[in-house]
Coordinates of C-alpha atoms and ligand atoms in Angstrom, one line a residue:
M659 CA 45.1 11.1 50.1
E660 CA 45.8 14.6 48.7
F661 CA 43.5 16.1 46.2
T662 CA 43.9 18.8 43.4
T663 CA 41.8 20.3 40.6
L664 CA 42.2 18.7 37.2
G665 CA 42.9 21.8 35.1
R666 CA 40.1 23.4 33.3
T667 CA 37.7 20.3 33.9
G668 CA 37.3 21.7 37.4
L669 CA 37.1 18.1 38.7
R670 CA 38.6 17.4 42.2
V671 CA 40.9 14.5 41.8
S672 CA 43.2 12.5 44.0
R673 CA 46.9 13.0 43.4
M674 CA 47.2 9.2 42.9
G675 CA 45.2 7.8 40.0
L676 CA 44.7 4.0 39.7
G677 CA 46.2 2.9 36.3
C678 CA 44.3 -0.1 35.1
G679 CA 46.7 -0.8 32.1
G680 CA 50.4 -1.3 32.1
H681 CA 51.9 -4.7 32.5
S682 CA 49.6 -5.7 35.4
R683 CA 46.2 -4.6 34.2
L684 CA 44.8 -4.9 37.7
G685 CA 46.1 -8.5 37.8
L686 CA 44.2 -9.7 34.7
S687 CA 47.6 -10.2 33.0
F688 CA 48.4 -12.8 35.5
G689 CA 45.1 -14.8 35.3
R690 CA 43.0 -12.9 37.8
T691 CA 39.2 -12.7 37.2
D692 CA 37.2 -9.5 36.7
E693 CA 35.9 -9.9 40.3
E694 CA 39.5 -10.1 41.8
A695 CA 40.6 -7.3 39.7
A696 CA 37.6 -5.2 40.9
D697 CA 39.0 -5.8 44.4
V698 CA 42.1 -3.7 43.4
V699 CA 39.7 -1.0 42.4
R700 CA 37.8 -1.1 45.7
A701 CA 41.1 -1.1 47.6
A702 CA 42.1 2.0 45.7
L703 CA 38.9 3.7 46.7
D704 CA 39.5 2.6 50.3
V705 CA 42.8 4.5 50.4
G706 CA 41.1 7.6 49.1
V707 CA 41.8 7.4 45.3
N708 CA 38.9 8.8 43.3
F709 CA 40.6 8.9 39.9
I710 CA 40.6 5.7 37.7
D711 CA 42.2 5.4 34.4
T712 CA 41.2 2.5 32.1
A713 CA 40.9 1.9 28.3
E714 CA 39.0 -0.2 25.8
N715 CA 42.0 -2.1 24.9
Y716 CA 43.2 -2.9 28.5
R717 CA 40.0 -5.0 28.9
T718 CA 39.8 -3.7 32.5
E719 CA 36.7 -1.6 32.0
T720 CA 34.3 -4.4 33.3
A721 CA 36.4 -4.7 36.4
V722 CA 36.3 -1.0 37.0
G723 CA 32.5 -1.1 36.6
L724 CA 32.3 -3.8 39.2
G725 CA 34.7 -2.0 41.5
I726 CA 32.8 1.3 41.5
G727 CA 29.4 -0.4 41.6
G728 CA 29.0 0.2 45.3
V729 CA 29.9 3.9 45.4
P730 CA 27.9 7.0 44.2
R731 CA 28.9 7.7 40.6
D732 CA 29.8 11.3 41.4
S733 CA 32.4 10.2 44.0
V734 CA 34.7 8.8 41.3
V735 CA 36.3 10.3 38.2
I736 CA 36.6 7.8 35.3
S737 CA 39.1 8.3 32.6
T738 CA 38.9 5.9 29.7
K739 CA 40.3 5.7 26.1
V740 CA 39.7 4.4 22.7
A741 CA 42.5 4.4 20.1
A742 CA 42.4 6.2 16.8
A743 CA 43.8 3.2 15.0
D744 CA 43.8 -0.6 15.4
A745 CA 45.2 -3.5 13.5
D746 CA 43.0 -2.7 10.5
G747 CA 44.1 0.9 10.3
L748 CA 42.5 4.3 11.3
V749 CA 39.1 3.9 13.1
S750 CA 36.1 5.6 11.3
A751 CA 34.0 8.2 13.0
A752 CA 31.1 5.8 13.1
D753 CA 33.1 2.9 14.6
Y754 CA 34.7 5.3 17.1
R755 CA 31.3 6.4 18.4
S756 CA 30.2 2.7 18.9
R757 CA 33.4 1.9 20.7
V758 CA 32.9 4.8 23.1
E759 CA 29.3 3.5 23.6
G760 CA 30.9 0.1 24.4
C761 CA 33.1 1.8 27.1
L762 CA 30.0 3.2 28.7
T763 CA 28.3 -0.3 28.8
R764 CA 31.3 -2.1 30.2
L765 CA 31.8 0.6 32.9
G766 CA 28.1 0.4 33.7
T767 CA 27.8 4.2 33.7
D768 CA 25.9 6.8 31.5
Y769 CA 28.8 9.2 31.4
I770 CA 32.6 9.3 31.2
D771 CA 34.4 12.0 33.0
V772 CA 37.5 12.2 30.8
M773 CA 37.3 10.4 27.3
N774 CA 40.8 10.2 25.8
V775 CA 41.9 9.4 22.3
H776 CA 44.4 6.7 23.3
G777 CA 48.1 6.5 22.5
V778 CA 48.0 9.0 19.6
T779 CA 51.2 8.9 17.4
P780 CA 52.4 11.9 15.5
D781 CA 51.1 10.4 12.2
E782 CA 47.6 9.8 13.7
Y783 CA 47.0 13.3 15.1
D784 CA 45.3 14.8 12.1
W785 CA 42.9 12.0 12.0
A786 CA 42.2 12.2 15.7
R787 CA 41.6 16.0 15.4
D788 CA 39.6 16.1 12.2
E789 CA 37.6 12.8 12.4
L790 CA 37.3 11.7 16.0
V791 CA 37.1 14.9 18.0
P792 CA 33.8 16.0 16.3
V793 CA 32.4 12.5 17.5
L794 CA 33.5 13.3 21.1
L795 CA 32.1 16.8 21.0
R796 CA 28.8 15.5 19.9
M797 CA 28.8 12.9 22.7
R798 CA 29.7 15.7 25.0
E799 CA 26.6 17.6 24.0
E800 CA 24.6 14.5 24.6
G801 CA 26.0 14.3 28.2
K802 CA 27.9 11.0 27.6
V803 CA 31.3 12.5 27.7
R804 CA 32.3 15.3 30.2
S805 CA 35.7 16.2 28.9
L806 CA 38.2 15.4 26.1
G807 CA 41.7 14.0 26.7
I808 CA 44.6 12.8 24.6
T809 CA 47.3 10.4 25.5
E810 CA 50.7 10.0 23.8
Q811 CA 52.5 6.8 22.7
F812 CA 55.4 7.5 25.1
I813 CA 57.2 4.2 24.2
T814 CA 57.9 5.4 20.8
D815 CA 57.3 9.1 21.2
T816 CA 59.7 9.7 24.1
S817 CA 60.3 13.4 23.2
H818 CA 56.5 14.2 23.0
V819 CA 56.4 15.2 19.4
M820 CA 52.6 14.5 19.2
L821 CA 51.6 16.2 22.4
R822 CA 53.7 19.3 21.7
R823 CA 52.0 19.7 18.4
A824 CA 48.5 19.1 19.8
L825 CA 48.9 21.7 22.5
A826 CA 50.7 24.2 20.3
E827 CA 48.2 24.1 17.5
D828 CA 44.8 23.3 19.0
D829 CA 42.8 24.3 22.1
L830 CA 40.7 21.1 22.1
W831 CA 42.1 19.0 24.9
D832 CA 40.9 19.4 28.5
V833 CA 43.3 16.8 29.8
V834 CA 46.5 15.3 28.5
M835 CA 48.4 12.2 29.6
V836 CA 52.1 12.4 29.4
G837 CA 55.1 10.2 30.2
Y838 CA 57.5 11.5 32.9
S839 CA 59.9 9.8 35.3
V840 CA 63.2 10.0 37.0
L841 CA 64.6 8.6 33.7
N842 CA 63.0 11.1 31.3
F843 CA 61.7 14.4 32.7
S844 CA 61.9 16.2 29.4
A845 CA 58.2 16.9 29.4
E846 CA 58.9 19.6 32.0
R847 CA 60.7 21.7 29.4
T848 CA 58.7 20.8 26.3
V849 CA 55.0 20.0 27.4
M850 CA 54.3 21.6 30.7
P851 CA 54.6 25.3 29.5
L852 CA 52.0 24.5 26.8
V853 CA 49.8 22.8 29.3
R854 CA 49.8 25.8 31.5
E855 CA 49.0 28.1 28.6
R856 CA 46.0 26.0 27.8
G857 CA 45.0 25.3 31.3
C858 CA 44.7 21.5 30.7
G859 CA 44.6 18.9 33.4
T860 CA 47.4 16.4 33.5
Q861 CA 47.8 12.7 34.1
L862 CA 51.4 11.4 34.5
M863 CA 52.3 8.0 33.2
F864 CA 55.4 5.8 33.4
A865 CA 56.5 7.2 36.8
V866 CA 57.4 3.6 37.6
R867 CA 57.7 1.1 34.7
R868 CA 59.9 -1.9 34.0
A869 CA 63.2 -0.1 34.5
L870 CA 62.1 1.5 37.8
S871 CA 60.7 -1.7 39.2
R872 CA 63.2 -4.3 38.0
P873 CA 67.0 -3.8 38.7
A874 CA 68.2 -5.8 35.7
A875 CA 66.0 -3.7 33.3
L876 CA 67.5 -0.5 34.8
I877 CA 71.1 -1.6 34.4
E878 CA 70.4 -2.5 30.7
L879 CA 68.8 0.8 30.1
M880 CA 71.8 2.7 31.7
E881 CA 74.2 0.9 29.5
N882 CA 72.1 2.1 26.6
L883 CA 72.0 5.6 27.7
V884 CA 75.8 5.7 28.2
A885 CA 76.3 4.1 24.7
T886 CA 74.1 6.8 23.1
G887 CA 76.0 9.6 25.0
Q888 CA 73.0 10.7 27.0
V889 CA 74.3 9.8 30.4
D890 CA 78.0 10.0 31.6
S891 CA 79.4 6.7 32.6
G892 CA 81.1 8.2 35.7
S893 CA 77.9 9.7 37.1
F894 CA 76.3 6.6 38.6
D895 CA 77.2 3.2 40.2
A896 CA 77.0 0.7 37.3
A897 CA 75.8 -2.1 39.6
E898 CA 73.1 -0.2 41.4
P899 CA 72.4 3.0 39.4
L900 CA 69.8 4.4 41.7
K901 CA 70.9 3.2 45.0
F902 CA 71.4 6.7 46.2
M903 CA 67.6 7.2 46.0
G904 CA 67.2 4.6 48.7
V905 CA 66.1 0.9 49.0
D906 CA 62.6 1.6 47.9
M907 CA 63.2 2.6 44.3
A908 CA 59.6 2.6 43.2
G909 CA 58.5 4.7 46.2
A910 CA 61.3 7.2 45.5
A911 CA 60.3 7.3 41.8
Y912 CA 56.7 8.1 42.7
R913 CA 57.8 10.8 45.0
F914 CA 60.1 12.4 42.4
A915 CA 57.2 12.4 39.8
R916 CA 54.6 13.8 42.3
H917 CA 56.7 16.6 43.6
E918 CA 59.0 17.6 40.5
S919 CA 56.6 17.3 37.6
G920 CA 53.8 19.9 38.5
M921 CA 51.3 17.4 37.1
D922 CA 47.8 16.8 38.6
V923 CA 47.4 13.0 38.9
V924 CA 50.2 10.5 39.1
L925 CA 49.0 7.1 37.7
S926 CA 50.0 4.0 39.4
G927 CA 49.1 0.5 38.2
T928 CA 49.3 -2.6 40.1
S929 CA 48.0 -6.1 40.7
S930 CA 49.1 -6.1 44.4
L931 CA 47.2 -4.6 47.4
E932 CA 50.5 -4.3 49.2
H933 CA 52.1 -2.2 46.3
L934 CA 48.8 -0.1 46.0
K935 CA 48.9 1.0 49.7
A936 CA 52.7 1.6 49.5
N937 CA 52.3 3.7 46.3
A938 CA 49.6 5.8 47.8
A939 CA 51.8 6.5 50.9
S940 CA 54.8 7.4 48.6
I941 CA 52.6 9.7 46.5
C942 CA 51.4 11.5 49.6
A943 CA 54.9 11.6 51.2
G944 CA 56.8 14.8 51.0
P945 CA 59.4 15.6 48.4
L946 CA 62.7 13.8 48.2
S947 CA 65.7 15.5 49.8
S948 CA 67.3 18.2 47.6
D949 CA 70.5 16.2 47.4
I950 CA 68.8 13.2 45.8
V951 CA 66.8 15.4 43.4
E952 CA 69.8 17.2 42.3
R953 CA 71.7 14.0 41.7
V954 CA 68.8 12.6 39.6
R955 CA 68.6 15.9 37.6
S956 CA 72.3 15.9 36.9
I957 CA 72.5 12.3 35.8
F958 CA 69.4 12.4 33.5
A959 CA 69.4 15.9 32.4
R960 CA 70.0 15.2 28.6
V961 CA 67.7 12.1 28.4
D962 CA 64.7 12.3 26.1
S963 CA 64.9 9.0 24.4
A964 CA 63.9 6.6 27.2
S965 CA 60.5 5.5 28.4
G966 CA 61.7 3.0 31.0
N967 CA 59.4 0.4 29.5
Ligands
NAP404 N1 49.6 5.7 26.1 C1 48.8 5.6 27.1 O1 47.6 6.0 27.1 C2 49.3 4.8 28.3 C3 50.4 4.0 28.2 C4 50.9 3.4 29.3 C5 50.2 3.5 30.6 N2 48.9 4.2 30.6 C6 48.2 4.4 31.9 O2 49.1 4.8 32.8 C7 49.0 3.9 34.0 C8 50.3 3.9 34.6 O3 51.3 3.3 33.7 P1 52.7 3.1 33.9 O4 53.4 3.0 32.7 O5 53.2 4.1 34.9 O6 52.8 1.6 34.6 P2 51.8 1.0 35.7 O7 50.6 0.4 35.0 O8 51.6 1.9 36.8 O9 52.7 -0.3 36.1 C9 53.6 -0.2 37.1 C10 54.3 -1.6 37.2 O10 55.3 -1.5 38.3 C11 54.9 -2.5 39.3 N3 54.8 -1.8 40.6 C12 53.8 -0.9 41.0 N4 54.1 -0.6 42.2 C13 55.3 -1.2 42.6 C14 56.0 -1.2 43.8 N5 55.7 -0.4 44.8 N6 57.1 -2.0 43.8 C15 57.6 -2.7 42.7 N7 56.8 -2.8 41.6 C16 55.7 -1.9 41.6 C17 53.6 -3.0 39.0 O11 53.5 -4.4 39.1 P3 52.7 -5.2 40.3 O12 51.4 -5.6 39.7 O13 53.6 -6.3 40.7 O14 52.5 -4.2 41.4 C18 53.3 -2.6 37.4 O15 53.5 -3.7 36.6 C19 48.6 2.6 33.3 O16 48.1 1.7 34.2 C20 47.6 3.1 32.3 O17 46.4 3.3 33.0 C21 48.5 4.9 29.5

């Protein structure tokens, strides 16, 4: 495994982070038990991953707690999240605090390395900054939270409206989580310059999502990108749009994200030990050939409306 420093947190983190959300949720989405899901966490530690991203609403924190139970606490970096709003509306400061305490309990730890406000929409940003950040700063003083993070709602905010504002206006965030992939690398132009100015650490999500792990979903997405004028129809093979990247589309997509984005941690979520090992190998493989990278860049240069979900 390769390691880097997570921006101004100073934490040493593996280039691959285990994502415990997404469609698989460590296998809990397919009926696995917490103990079985914890085996995915243990397997990640075995391949050298030390960065684990979970969230209150993934319901995978208990499995993460079980999975890290056998290793020294300071050998892993835990990122978790609580959203600024739920089905009842915006979460109050008091409720937010008790939810973060709930994360600590489920994870079986007395501190969280990166505590993120989860999936913040542009409309929720003021609330997150004015009402919830003070809670997290107090918890940081108490030693329960080590650094503050924010994650975007990439499925609906594919052009990073919230994150661009958060980084341009405020110097509160130690770590940001941003969507980036072969299909939409617009964060490079719009988010990364601000990240560098602030010295934030970065977590990359959506390197491989539905459209990059299921061929039918990719074809449907490409039709849509052509119809909306973001991709030229003659620039790719309609039957196998990313065939030129090789037979292992997911592996190639992870390599693109790892080497082209300049971000610290590439998150990879899975229910499969086979995928886990393959993804660790891809993230640690060298860059793709310049021919492949140039072709990707020319096909998707104008795209900022796709998440690949
Ligand atoms: N707003 C937010 O804060 C937010 C939003 C989304 C995600 N996240 C975080 O970011 C992490 C990464 O999210 P993501 O969107 O990139 O998705 P992901 O959770 O990494 O999911 C990737 C999907 O692709 C499949 N897959 C993985 N490796 C594969 C391979 N080698 N071949 C074929 N299929 C493969 C997995 O299914 P299998 O189980 O079959 O491997 C999985 O369902 C999440 O787990 C979560 O921790 C945060």
